[in-house]
PDB file of C-alpha atoms in Angstrom:
ATOM      1  CA  UNK A 461     -93.737-171.452 -59.350  1.00 87.00           C
ATOM      2  CA  UNK A 462     -91.045-172.075 -56.732  1.00 93.00           C
ATOM      3  CA  UNK A 463     -91.973-171.365 -53.099  1.00 95.00           C
ATOM      4  CA  UNK A 464     -89.513-169.596 -50.780  1.00 95.00           C
ATOM      5  CA  UNK A 465     -89.307-169.153 -47.034  1.00 96.00           C
ATOM      6  CA  UNK A 466     -87.157-166.181 -46.004  1.00 96.00           C
ATOM      7  CA  UNK A 467     -85.554-165.964 -42.565  1.00 96.00           C
ATOM      8  CA  UNK A 468     -83.839-162.809 -41.396  1.00 93.00           C
ATOM      9  CA  UNK A 469     -83.914-159.568 -39.459  1.00 92.00           C
ATOM     10  CA  UNK A 470     -81.361-157.301 -41.166  1.00 91.00           C
ATOM     11  CA  UNK A 471     -81.001-155.193 -44.292  1.00 91.00           C
ATOM     12  CA  UNK A 472     -79.458-158.177 -46.098  1.00 92.00           C
ATOM     13  CA  UNK A 473     -82.837-159.890 -46.260  1.00 93.00           C
ATOM     14  CA  UNK A 474     -84.522-156.549 -47.081  1.00 93.00           C
ATOM     15  CA  UNK A 475     -82.496-156.483 -50.301  1.00 94.00           C
ATOM     16  CA  UNK A 476     -83.506-160.063 -51.125  1.00 93.00           C
ATOM     17  CA  UNK A 477     -87.207-159.331 -50.468  1.00 93.00           C
ATOM     18  CA  UNK A 478     -87.092-156.189 -52.613  1.00 91.00           C
ATOM     19  CA  UNK A 479     -85.375-158.006 -55.453  1.00 91.00           C
ATOM     20  CA  UNK A 480     -87.892-160.858 -55.451  1.00 91.00           C
ATOM     21  CA  UNK A 481     -90.970-158.640 -55.215  1.00 89.00           C
ATOM     22  CA  UNK A 482     -89.805-156.141 -57.825  1.00 87.00           C
ATOM     23  CA  UNK A 483     -88.761-158.731 -60.425  1.00 82.00           C
ATOM     24  CA  UNK A 484     -92.001-159.977 -61.930  1.00 73.00           C
ATOM     25  CA  UNK A 485     -90.152-162.344 -64.270  1.00 80.00           C
ATOM     26  CA  UNK A 486     -88.779-164.452 -61.426  1.00 85.00           C
ATOM     27  CA  UNK A 487     -90.763-167.632 -61.107  1.00 88.00           C
ATOM     28  CA  UNK A 488     -90.839-167.525 -57.292  1.00 90.00           C
ATOM     29  CA  UNK A 489     -93.344-166.819 -54.566  1.00 90.00           C
ATOM     30  CA  UNK A 490     -92.551-165.771 -51.004  1.00 93.00           C
ATOM     31  CA  UNK A 491     -94.477-168.335 -48.967  1.00 94.00           C
ATOM     32  CA  UNK A 492     -93.403-166.852 -45.659  1.00 95.00           C
ATOM     33  CA  UNK A 493     -91.023-164.548 -43.840  1.00 96.00           C
ATOM     34  CA  UNK A 494     -89.634-165.233 -40.378  1.00 96.00           C
ATOM     35  CA  UNK A 495     -88.494-162.202 -38.379  1.00 95.00           C
ATOM     36  CA  UNK A 496     -87.126-161.667 -34.876  1.00 93.00           C
ATOM     37  CA  UNK A 497     -89.140-160.958 -31.732  1.00 91.00           C
ATOM     38  CA  UNK A 498     -88.965-157.266 -30.665  1.00 86.00           C
ATOM     39  CA  UNK A 499     -87.445-158.005 -27.234  1.00 89.00           C
ATOM     40  CA  UNK A 500     -84.516-159.802 -28.832  1.00 88.00           C
ATOM     41  CA  UNK A 501     -84.310-157.357 -31.734  1.00 85.00           C
ATOM     42  CA  UNK A 502     -83.421-154.485 -29.401  1.00 81.00           C
ATOM     43  CA  UNK A 503     -80.030-156.145 -28.907  1.00 79.00           C
ATOM     44  CA  UNK A 504     -79.259-156.124 -32.657  1.00 76.00           C
ATOM     45  CA  UNK A 505     -77.745-152.924 -33.992  1.00 76.00           C
ATOM     46  CA  UNK A 506     -78.952-153.489 -37.546  1.00 85.00           C
ATOM     47  CA  UNK A 507     -82.419-154.939 -36.901  1.00 90.00           C
ATOM     48  CA  UNK A 508     -85.002-154.476 -39.639  1.00 90.00           C
ATOM     49  CA  UNK A 509     -88.642-155.518 -39.248  1.00 91.00           C
ATOM     50  CA  UNK A 510     -89.511-154.812 -42.924  1.00 92.00           C
ATOM     51  CA  UNK A 511     -92.709-153.003 -41.870  1.00 90.00           C
ATOM     52  CA  UNK A 512     -92.659-150.735 -44.945  1.00 91.00           C
ATOM     53  CA  UNK A 513     -92.260-153.717 -47.289  1.00 89.00           C
ATOM     54  CA  UNK A 514     -95.016-155.602 -45.476  1.00 88.00           C
ATOM     55  CA  UNK A 515     -97.325-152.640 -45.984  1.00 89.00           C
ATOM     56  CA  UNK A 516     -96.257-151.827 -49.560  1.00 87.00           C
ATOM     57  CA  UNK A 517     -96.516-155.382 -50.878  1.00 85.00           C
ATOM     58  CA  UNK A 518     -99.375-156.475 -48.558  1.00 87.00           C
ATOM     59  CA  UNK A 519     -97.358-159.350 -47.103  1.00 88.00           C
ATOM     60  CA  UNK A 520     -99.413-161.280 -44.563  1.00 87.00           C
ATOM     61  CA  UNK A 521     -97.392-164.443 -44.089  1.00 91.00           C
ATOM     62  CA  UNK A 522     -94.977-163.190 -41.408  1.00 93.00           C
ATOM     63  CA  UNK A 523     -93.938-165.100 -38.303  1.00 95.00           C
ATOM     64  CA  UNK A 524     -92.281-163.242 -35.414  1.00 94.00           C
ATOM     65  CA  UNK A 525     -90.116-165.591 -33.354  1.00 95.00           C
ATOM     66  CA  UNK A 526     -87.536-165.911 -30.618  1.00 94.00           C
ATOM     67  CA  UNK A 527     -86.030-168.971 -32.310  1.00 95.00           C
ATOM     68  CA  UNK A 528     -86.349-170.447 -35.795  1.00 95.00           C
ATOM     69  CA  UNK A 529     -86.319-173.846 -34.109  1.00 96.00           C
ATOM     70  CA  UNK A 530     -89.569-173.342 -32.202  1.00 95.00           C
ATOM     71  CA  UNK A 531     -91.738-176.385 -32.847  1.00 95.00           C
ATOM     72  CA  UNK A 532     -94.609-174.228 -34.183  1.00 95.00           C
ATOM     73  CA  UNK A 533     -92.222-172.613 -36.691  1.00 96.00           C
ATOM     74  CA  UNK A 534     -90.739-175.907 -37.854  1.00 95.00           C
ATOM     75  CA  UNK A 535     -94.286-177.221 -38.377  1.00 95.00           C
ATOM     76  CA  UNK A 536     -95.273-174.015 -40.216  1.00 95.00           C
ATOM     77  CA  UNK A 537     -92.266-174.347 -42.542  1.00 95.00           C
ATOM     78  CA  UNK A 538     -93.052-178.011 -43.238  1.00 94.00           C
ATOM     79  CA  UNK A 539     -96.673-177.150 -43.994  1.00 95.00           C
ATOM     80  CA  UNK A 540     -95.572-174.519 -46.522  1.00 95.00           C
ATOM     81  CA  UNK A 541     -93.411-177.103 -48.354  1.00 96.00           C
ATOM     82  CA  UNK A 542     -90.882-174.577 -49.660  1.00 96.00           C
ATOM     83  CA  UNK A 543     -88.535-175.372 -52.523  1.00 97.00           C
ATOM     84  CA  UNK A 544     -85.894-173.154 -50.938  1.00 96.00           C
ATOM     85  CA  UNK A 545     -85.234-171.551 -47.544  1.00 96.00           C
ATOM     86  CA  UNK A 546     -83.047-168.446 -47.556  1.00 95.00           C
ATOM     87  CA  UNK A 547     -81.593-167.518 -44.188  1.00 94.00           C
ATOM     88  CA  UNK A 548     -79.713-164.208 -44.073  1.00 91.00           C
ATOM     89  CA  UNK A 549     -78.718-162.047 -41.132  1.00 84.00           C
ATOM     90  CA  UNK A 550     -79.816-164.587 -38.549  1.00 87.00           C
ATOM     91  CA  UNK A 551     -77.476-165.878 -35.852  1.00 84.00           C
ATOM     92  CA  UNK A 552     -79.099-169.280 -35.391  1.00 89.00           C
ATOM     93  CA  UNK A 553     -79.026-172.328 -37.644  1.00 88.00           C
ATOM     94  CA  UNK A 554     -82.090-174.349 -38.489  1.00 87.00           C
ATOM     95  CA  UNK A 555     -81.999-177.794 -36.925  1.00 82.00           C
ATOM     96  CA  UNK A 556     -82.131-180.664 -39.364  1.00 75.00           C
ATOM     97  CA  UNK A 557     -85.373-182.648 -39.186  1.00 69.00           C
TER      98      UNK A 557
END
């Protein structure tokens, strides 16, 4: 099974999450979702915290961040050893390490 890390805070990533979780035949697992801190999210007109999806699918591997390049987040991603990182609706690039 392929492990994914999803990074986003808009409806674009909502669609990706829904597709993955509703397609049982996909050989993928969501290893983690990174979403935006509430204080910064207020400035985004199309912010989505995915709270209904988190509840519906019992997702417990969520990280709320100010930056995807926070050291604790980079370490968390490395520890998860994802096969693929999907970043959608996020205005910051991951730094190469």
